[in-house]
CSV table of C-alpha atoms and ligand atoms in Angstrom, one decimal:
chain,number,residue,atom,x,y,z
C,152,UNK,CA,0.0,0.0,0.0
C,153,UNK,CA,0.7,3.3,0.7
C,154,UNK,CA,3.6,5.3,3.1
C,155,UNK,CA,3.1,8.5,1.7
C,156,UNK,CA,2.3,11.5,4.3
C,157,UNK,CA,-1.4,11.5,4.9
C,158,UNK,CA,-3.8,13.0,2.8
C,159,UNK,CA,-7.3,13.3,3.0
C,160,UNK,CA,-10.8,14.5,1.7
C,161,UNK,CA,-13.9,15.7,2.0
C,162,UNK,CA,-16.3,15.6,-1.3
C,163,UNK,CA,-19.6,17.0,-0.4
C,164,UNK,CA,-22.4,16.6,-3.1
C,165,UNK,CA,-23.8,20.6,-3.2
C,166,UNK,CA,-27.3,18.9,-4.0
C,167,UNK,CA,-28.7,20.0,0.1
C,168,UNK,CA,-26.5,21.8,2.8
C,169,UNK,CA,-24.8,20.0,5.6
C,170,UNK,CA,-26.9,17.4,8.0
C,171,UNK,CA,-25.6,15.9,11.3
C,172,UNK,CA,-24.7,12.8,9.0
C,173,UNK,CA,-22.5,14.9,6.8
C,174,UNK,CA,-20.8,16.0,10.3
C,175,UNK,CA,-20.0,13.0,11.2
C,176,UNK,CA,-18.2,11.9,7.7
C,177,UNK,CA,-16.3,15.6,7.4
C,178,UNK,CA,-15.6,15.6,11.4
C,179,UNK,CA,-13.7,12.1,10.9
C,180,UNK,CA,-12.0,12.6,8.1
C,181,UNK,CA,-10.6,15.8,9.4
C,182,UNK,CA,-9.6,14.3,13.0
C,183,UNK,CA,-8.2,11.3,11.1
C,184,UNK,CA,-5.8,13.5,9.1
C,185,UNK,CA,-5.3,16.1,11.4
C,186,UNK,CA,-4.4,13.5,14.3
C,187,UNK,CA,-1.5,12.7,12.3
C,188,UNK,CA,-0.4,16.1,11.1
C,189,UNK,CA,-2.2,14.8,7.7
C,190,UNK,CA,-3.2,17.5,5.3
C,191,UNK,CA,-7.2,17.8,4.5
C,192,UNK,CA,-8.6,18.7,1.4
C,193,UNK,CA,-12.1,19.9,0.0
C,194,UNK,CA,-13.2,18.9,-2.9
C,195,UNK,CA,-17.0,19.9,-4.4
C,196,UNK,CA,-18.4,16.9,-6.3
C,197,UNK,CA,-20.7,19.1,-8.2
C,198,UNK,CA,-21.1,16.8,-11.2
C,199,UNK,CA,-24.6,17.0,-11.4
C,200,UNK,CA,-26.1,20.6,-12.8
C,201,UNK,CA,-30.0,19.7,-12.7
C,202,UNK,CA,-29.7,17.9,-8.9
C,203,UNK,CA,-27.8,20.8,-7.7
C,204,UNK,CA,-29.3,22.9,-4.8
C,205,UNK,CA,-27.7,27.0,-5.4
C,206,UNK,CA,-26.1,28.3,-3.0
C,207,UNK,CA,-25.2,24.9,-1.6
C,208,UNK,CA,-21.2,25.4,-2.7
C,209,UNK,CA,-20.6,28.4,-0.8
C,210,UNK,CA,-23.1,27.3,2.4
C,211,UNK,CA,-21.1,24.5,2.7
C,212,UNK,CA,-17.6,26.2,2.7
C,213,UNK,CA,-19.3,28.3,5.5
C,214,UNK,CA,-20.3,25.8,7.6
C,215,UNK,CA,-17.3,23.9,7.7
C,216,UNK,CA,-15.7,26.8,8.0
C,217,UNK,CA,-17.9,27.9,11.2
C,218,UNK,CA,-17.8,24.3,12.5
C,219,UNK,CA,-13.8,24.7,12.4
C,220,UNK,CA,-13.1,22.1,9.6
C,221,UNK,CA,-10.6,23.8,8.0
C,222,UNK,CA,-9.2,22.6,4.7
C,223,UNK,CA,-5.8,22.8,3.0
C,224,UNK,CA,-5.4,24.4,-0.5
C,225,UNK,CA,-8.0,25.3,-2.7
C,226,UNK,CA,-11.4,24.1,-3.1
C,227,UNK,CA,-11.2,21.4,-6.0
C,228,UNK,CA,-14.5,21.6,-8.1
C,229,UNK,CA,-15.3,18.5,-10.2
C,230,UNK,CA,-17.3,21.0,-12.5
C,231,UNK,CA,-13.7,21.9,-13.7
C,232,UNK,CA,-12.4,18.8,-14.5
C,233,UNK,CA,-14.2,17.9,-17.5
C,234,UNK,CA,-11.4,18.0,-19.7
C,235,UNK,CA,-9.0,14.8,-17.6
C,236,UNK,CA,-12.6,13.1,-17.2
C,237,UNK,CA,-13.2,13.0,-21.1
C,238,UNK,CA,-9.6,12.0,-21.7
C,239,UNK,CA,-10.2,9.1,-19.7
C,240,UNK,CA,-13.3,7.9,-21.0
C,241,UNK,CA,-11.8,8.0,-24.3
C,242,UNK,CA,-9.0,6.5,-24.4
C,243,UNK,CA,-11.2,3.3,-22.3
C,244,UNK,CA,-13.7,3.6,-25.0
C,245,UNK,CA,-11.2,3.1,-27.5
C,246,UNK,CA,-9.7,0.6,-25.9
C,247,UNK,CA,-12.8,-1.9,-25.5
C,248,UNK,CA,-12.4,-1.6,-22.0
C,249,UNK,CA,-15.8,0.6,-21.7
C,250,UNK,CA,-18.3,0.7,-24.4
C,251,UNK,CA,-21.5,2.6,-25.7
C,252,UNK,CA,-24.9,1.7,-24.6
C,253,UNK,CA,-28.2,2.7,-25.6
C,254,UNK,CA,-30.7,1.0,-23.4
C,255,UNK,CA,-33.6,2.9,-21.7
C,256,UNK,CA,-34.5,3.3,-18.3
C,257,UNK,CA,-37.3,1.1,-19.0
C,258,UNK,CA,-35.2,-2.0,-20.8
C,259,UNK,CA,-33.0,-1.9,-17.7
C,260,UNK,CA,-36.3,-2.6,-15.2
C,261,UNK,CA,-36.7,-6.0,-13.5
C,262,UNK,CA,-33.1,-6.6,-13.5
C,263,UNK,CA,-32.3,-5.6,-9.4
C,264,UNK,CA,-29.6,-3.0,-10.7
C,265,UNK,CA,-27.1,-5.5,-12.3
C,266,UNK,CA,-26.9,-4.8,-15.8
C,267,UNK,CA,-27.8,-7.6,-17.9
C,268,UNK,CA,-25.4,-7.1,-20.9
C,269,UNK,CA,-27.6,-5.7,-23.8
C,270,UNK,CA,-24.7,-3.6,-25.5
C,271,UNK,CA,-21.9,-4.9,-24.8
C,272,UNK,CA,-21.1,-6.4,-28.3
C,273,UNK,CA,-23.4,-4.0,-30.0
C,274,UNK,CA,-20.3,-1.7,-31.0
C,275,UNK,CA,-22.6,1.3,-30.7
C,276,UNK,CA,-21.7,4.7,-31.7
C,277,UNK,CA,-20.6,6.9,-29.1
C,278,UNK,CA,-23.4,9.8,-29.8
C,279,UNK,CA,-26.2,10.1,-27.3
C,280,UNK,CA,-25.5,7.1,-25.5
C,281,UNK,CA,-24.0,6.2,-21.9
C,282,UNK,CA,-20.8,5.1,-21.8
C,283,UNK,CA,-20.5,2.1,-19.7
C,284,UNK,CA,-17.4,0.4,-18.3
C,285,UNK,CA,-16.4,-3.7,-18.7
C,286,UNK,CA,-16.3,-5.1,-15.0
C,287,UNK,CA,-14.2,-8.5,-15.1
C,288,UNK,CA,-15.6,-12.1,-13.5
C,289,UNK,CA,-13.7,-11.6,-10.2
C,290,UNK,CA,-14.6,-10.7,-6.6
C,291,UNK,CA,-12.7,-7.3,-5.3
C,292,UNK,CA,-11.8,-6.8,-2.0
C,293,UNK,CA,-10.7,-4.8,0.6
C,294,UNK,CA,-10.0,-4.5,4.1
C,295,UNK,CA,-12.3,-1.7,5.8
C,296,UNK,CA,-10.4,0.4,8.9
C,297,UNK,CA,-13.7,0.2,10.6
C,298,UNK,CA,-15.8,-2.1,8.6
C,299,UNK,CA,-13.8,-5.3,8.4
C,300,UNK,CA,-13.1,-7.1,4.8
C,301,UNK,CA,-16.0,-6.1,2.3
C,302,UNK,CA,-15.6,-8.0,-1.3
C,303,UNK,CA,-18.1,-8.3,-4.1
C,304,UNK,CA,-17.8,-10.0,-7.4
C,305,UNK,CA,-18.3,-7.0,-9.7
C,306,UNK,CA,-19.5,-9.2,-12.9
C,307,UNK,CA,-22.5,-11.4,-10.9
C,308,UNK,CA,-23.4,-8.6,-8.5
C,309,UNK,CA,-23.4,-5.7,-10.0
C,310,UNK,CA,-22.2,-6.0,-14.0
C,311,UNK,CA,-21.1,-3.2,-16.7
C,312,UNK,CA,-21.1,0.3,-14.5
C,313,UNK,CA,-21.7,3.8,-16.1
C,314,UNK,CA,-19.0,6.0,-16.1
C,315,UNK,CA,-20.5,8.7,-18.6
C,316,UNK,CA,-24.3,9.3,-18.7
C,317,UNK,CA,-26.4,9.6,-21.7
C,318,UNK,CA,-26.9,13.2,-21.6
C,319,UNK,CA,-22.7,13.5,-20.9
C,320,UNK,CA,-22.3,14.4,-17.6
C,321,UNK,CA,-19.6,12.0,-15.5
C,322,UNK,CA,-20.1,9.7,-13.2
C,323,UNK,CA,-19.7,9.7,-9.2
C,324,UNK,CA,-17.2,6.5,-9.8
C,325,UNK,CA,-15.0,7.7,-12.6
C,326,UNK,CA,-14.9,11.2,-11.2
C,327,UNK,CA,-14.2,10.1,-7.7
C,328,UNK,CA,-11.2,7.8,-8.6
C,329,UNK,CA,-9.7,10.2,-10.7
C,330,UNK,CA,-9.7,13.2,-8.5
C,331,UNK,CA,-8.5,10.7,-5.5
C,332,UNK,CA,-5.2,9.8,-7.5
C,333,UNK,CA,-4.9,13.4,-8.6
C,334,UNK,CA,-4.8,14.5,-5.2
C,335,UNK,CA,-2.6,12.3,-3.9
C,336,UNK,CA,-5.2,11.1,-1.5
C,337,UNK,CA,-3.9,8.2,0.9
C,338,UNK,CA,-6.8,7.8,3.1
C,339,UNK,CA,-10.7,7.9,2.2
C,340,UNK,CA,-12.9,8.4,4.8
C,341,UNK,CA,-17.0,8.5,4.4
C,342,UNK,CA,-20.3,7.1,4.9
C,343,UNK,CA,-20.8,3.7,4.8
C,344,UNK,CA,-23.6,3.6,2.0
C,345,UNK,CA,-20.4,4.7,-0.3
C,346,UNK,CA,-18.9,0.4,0.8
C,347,UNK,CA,-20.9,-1.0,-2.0
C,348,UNK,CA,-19.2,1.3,-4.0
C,349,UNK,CA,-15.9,1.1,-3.1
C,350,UNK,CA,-15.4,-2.5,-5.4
C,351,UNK,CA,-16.2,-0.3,-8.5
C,352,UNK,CA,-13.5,1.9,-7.5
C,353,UNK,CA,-10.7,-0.9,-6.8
C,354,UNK,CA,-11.2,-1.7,-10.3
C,355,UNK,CA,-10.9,1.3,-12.0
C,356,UNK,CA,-7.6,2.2,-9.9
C,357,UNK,CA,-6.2,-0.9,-11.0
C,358,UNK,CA,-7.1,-0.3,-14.7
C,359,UNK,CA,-5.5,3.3,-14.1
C,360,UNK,CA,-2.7,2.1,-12.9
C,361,UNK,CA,-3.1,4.3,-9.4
C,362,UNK,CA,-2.4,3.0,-6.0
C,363,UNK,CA,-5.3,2.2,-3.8
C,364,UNK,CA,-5.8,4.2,-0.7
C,365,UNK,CA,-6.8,2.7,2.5
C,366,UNK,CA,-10.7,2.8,3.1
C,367,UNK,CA,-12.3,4.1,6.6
C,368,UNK,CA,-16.2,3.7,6.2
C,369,UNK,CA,-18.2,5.4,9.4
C,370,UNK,CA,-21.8,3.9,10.8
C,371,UNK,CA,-24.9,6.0,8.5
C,372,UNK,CA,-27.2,7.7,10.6
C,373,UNK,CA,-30.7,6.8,9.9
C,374,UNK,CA,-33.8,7.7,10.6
C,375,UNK,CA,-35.9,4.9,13.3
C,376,UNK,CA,-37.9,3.7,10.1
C,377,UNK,CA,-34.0,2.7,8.3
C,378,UNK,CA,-34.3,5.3,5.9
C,379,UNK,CA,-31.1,7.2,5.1
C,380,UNK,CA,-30.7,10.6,6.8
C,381,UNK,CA,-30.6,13.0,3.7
C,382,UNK,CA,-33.7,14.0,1.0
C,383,UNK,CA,-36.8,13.6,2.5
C,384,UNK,CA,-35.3,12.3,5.8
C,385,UNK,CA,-33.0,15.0,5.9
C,386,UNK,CA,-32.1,16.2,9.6
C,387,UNK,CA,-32.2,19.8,9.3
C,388,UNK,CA,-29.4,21.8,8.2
C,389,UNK,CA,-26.3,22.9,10.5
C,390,UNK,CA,-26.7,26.1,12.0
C,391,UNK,CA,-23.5,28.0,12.9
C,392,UNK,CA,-24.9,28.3,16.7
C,393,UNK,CA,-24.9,24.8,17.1
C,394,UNK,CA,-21.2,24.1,16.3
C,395,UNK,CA,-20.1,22.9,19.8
C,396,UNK,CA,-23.4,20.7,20.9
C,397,UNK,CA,-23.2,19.0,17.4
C,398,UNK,CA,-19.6,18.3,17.6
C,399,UNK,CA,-20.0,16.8,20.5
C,400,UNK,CA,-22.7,15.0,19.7
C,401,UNK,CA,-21.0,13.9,16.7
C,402,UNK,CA,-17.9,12.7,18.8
C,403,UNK,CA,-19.6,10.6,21.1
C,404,UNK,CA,-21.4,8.9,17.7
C,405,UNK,CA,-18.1,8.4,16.5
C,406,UNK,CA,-17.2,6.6,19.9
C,407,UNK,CA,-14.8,9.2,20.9
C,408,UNK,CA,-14.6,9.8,24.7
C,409,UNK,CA,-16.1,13.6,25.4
C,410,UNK,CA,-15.4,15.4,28.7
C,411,UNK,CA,-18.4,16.7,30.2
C,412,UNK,CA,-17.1,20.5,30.8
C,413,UNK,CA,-16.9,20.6,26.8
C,414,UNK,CA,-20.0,21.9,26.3
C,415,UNK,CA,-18.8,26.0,26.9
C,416,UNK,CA,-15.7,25.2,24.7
C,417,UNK,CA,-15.7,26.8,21.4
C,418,UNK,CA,-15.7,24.6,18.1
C,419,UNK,CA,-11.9,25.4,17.7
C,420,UNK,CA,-11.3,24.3,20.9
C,421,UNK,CA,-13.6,21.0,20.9
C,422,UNK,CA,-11.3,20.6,17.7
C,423,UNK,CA,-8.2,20.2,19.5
C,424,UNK,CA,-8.5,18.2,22.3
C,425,UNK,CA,-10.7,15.5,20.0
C,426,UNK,CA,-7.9,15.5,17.7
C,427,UNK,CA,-5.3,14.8,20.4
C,428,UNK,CA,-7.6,11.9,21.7
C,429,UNK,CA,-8.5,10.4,18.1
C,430,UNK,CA,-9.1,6.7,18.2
C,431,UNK,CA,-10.2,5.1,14.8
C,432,UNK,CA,-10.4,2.3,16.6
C,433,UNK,CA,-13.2,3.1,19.0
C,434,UNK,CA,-15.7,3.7,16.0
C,435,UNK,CA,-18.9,1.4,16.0
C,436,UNK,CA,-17.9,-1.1,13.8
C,437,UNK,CA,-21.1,-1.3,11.6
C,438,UNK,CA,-22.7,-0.2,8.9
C,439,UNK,CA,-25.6,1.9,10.5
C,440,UNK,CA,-26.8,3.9,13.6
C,441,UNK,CA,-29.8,5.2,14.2
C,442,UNK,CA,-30.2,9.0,15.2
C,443,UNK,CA,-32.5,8.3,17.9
C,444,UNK,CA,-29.8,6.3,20.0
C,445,UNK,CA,-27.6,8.9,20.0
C,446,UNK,CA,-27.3,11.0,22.7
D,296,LIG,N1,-19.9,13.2,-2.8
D,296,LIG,C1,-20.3,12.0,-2.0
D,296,LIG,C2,-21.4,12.4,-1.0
D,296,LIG,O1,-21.7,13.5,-0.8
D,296,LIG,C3,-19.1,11.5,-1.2
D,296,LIG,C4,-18.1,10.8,-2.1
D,296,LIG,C5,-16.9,10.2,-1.4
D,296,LIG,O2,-16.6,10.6,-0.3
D,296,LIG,O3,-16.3,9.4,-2.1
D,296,LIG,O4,-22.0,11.5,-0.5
D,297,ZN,ZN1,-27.3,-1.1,-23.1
């Protein structure tokens, strides 16, 4: 693996503000790089025009920014990265390796999201139609920091992936792995909804040629009925006033030993001692929480 100094990342979606459950993820992945003197980066993973929420970019710098999750460097904005994603999917395309496909939503139903093959022979043209990548007949896996080993055969279990949509804007997987290498990230830390994904992204590291960096997944909050927080189920939105409460609150879900006297501490301060007392190893070790249990 990897002996590089730490680097690591936050890549928020601007498609809703901040929740508690985007705390959590940012508040981890800036005590696990800060404990070791790591640098932190933000990244916006604004790929998605039509789902984005305005004003969500610069709400989210400021809450971080209020919360005291500073970053290092400049924001990164996938919206100007077009160019080294198109390079990419071009020179896969015209390698075999990925190929055109032109089924509808509606021909892909009934299948449980694996993709049943329909184009992969068709040699369509590239024009209007999704760009999809080869997976190979093998089972990747990987050792989680918190989530134990997680593997999944990428050709029965989940089949030929999109990495450019019909209507040409990039996918979450190509866009994620590239920016990851580019950065020189070491260490990914997120939610753990983003496990299942994580096999799509060994593989295209290893097609790449980049080295894989080692995986932290952290519990999801969810709501009592299961659902995801987020959407609908959204928790509301981080207010600036609430910095210390919801760091601490955030702490103990992360396992994290809190002093009671905390509580008149400023965020900064919070900060510091948690990052002096970070123990990766006292996260939950599953996959979900629910936000009712914590305190
Ligand atoms: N943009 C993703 C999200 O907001 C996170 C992606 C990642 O950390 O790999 O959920
Ligand atoms: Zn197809």
């Amino acid at each position: 693996m990897n002996n590089a100094p730490y680097v690591g990342r936050f890549a928020p979606t601007p498609s809703g503000l901040l929740h508690f459950g985007s705390l959590i993820a940012a508040l981890a992945s800036w005590l696990d790089a800060r404990a070791v003197g790591g640098r932190w980066l933000l990244r916006m993973e604004d790929t998605d025009p039509p789902r984005e929420m305005p004003g969500a970019r610069d709400a989210i710098l400021r809450t971080l920014e209020g919360y005291g999750l500073t970053w290092d460097g400049e924001v990164v904005m996938q919206s100007q990265r077009h160019g080294a994603y198109a390079e990419v999917v071009e020179r896969l395309f015209n390698m075999g390796l990925a190929y055109a496909c032109t089924c509808s939503r509606k021909q892909l139903e009934g299948y449980g999201g694996l993709y049943p093959g329909f184009c992969r022979n068709a040699g369509h043209a590239r024009e209007g139609a999704a760009i999809r990548l080869r997976v190979p007949e093998l089972t990747y896996r990987f050792e989680d920091r918190v989530q134990g080993q997680f593997s999944q055969h990428l050709g029965r279990e989940l089949g030929d992936f999109v990495i450019q949509r019909r209507d040409g804007l990039y996918a979450y997987q190509l866009a994620v792995v590239l920016d990851d290498a580019w950065q020189g990230v070491t260490d990914v830390v997120r939610g753990a909804d983003l496990l299942d994904n994580t096999p799509r992204q060994l593989y295209l590291q290893e097609l790449l040629g980049f080295s894989q960096p080692r995986y932290l997944h952290i519990p999801l909050i969810v709501q009592p009925d299961g659902h995801k927080l987020g959407k609908s189920y959204r928790s509301p939105p981080l207010q600036a006033e609430q910095a210390t409460p919801l760091l601490l609150r955030a702490l103990r879900a992360l396992g994290q030993t809190v002093e009671a006297d905390l509580h008149t501490a400023s965020a900064n301060e919070v900060l510091d001692i948690a990052r002096q007392r970070w123990q990766a190893a006292s996260i939950p070790r599953r996959p979900t929480m629910a936000e009712a249990d914590l305190q």
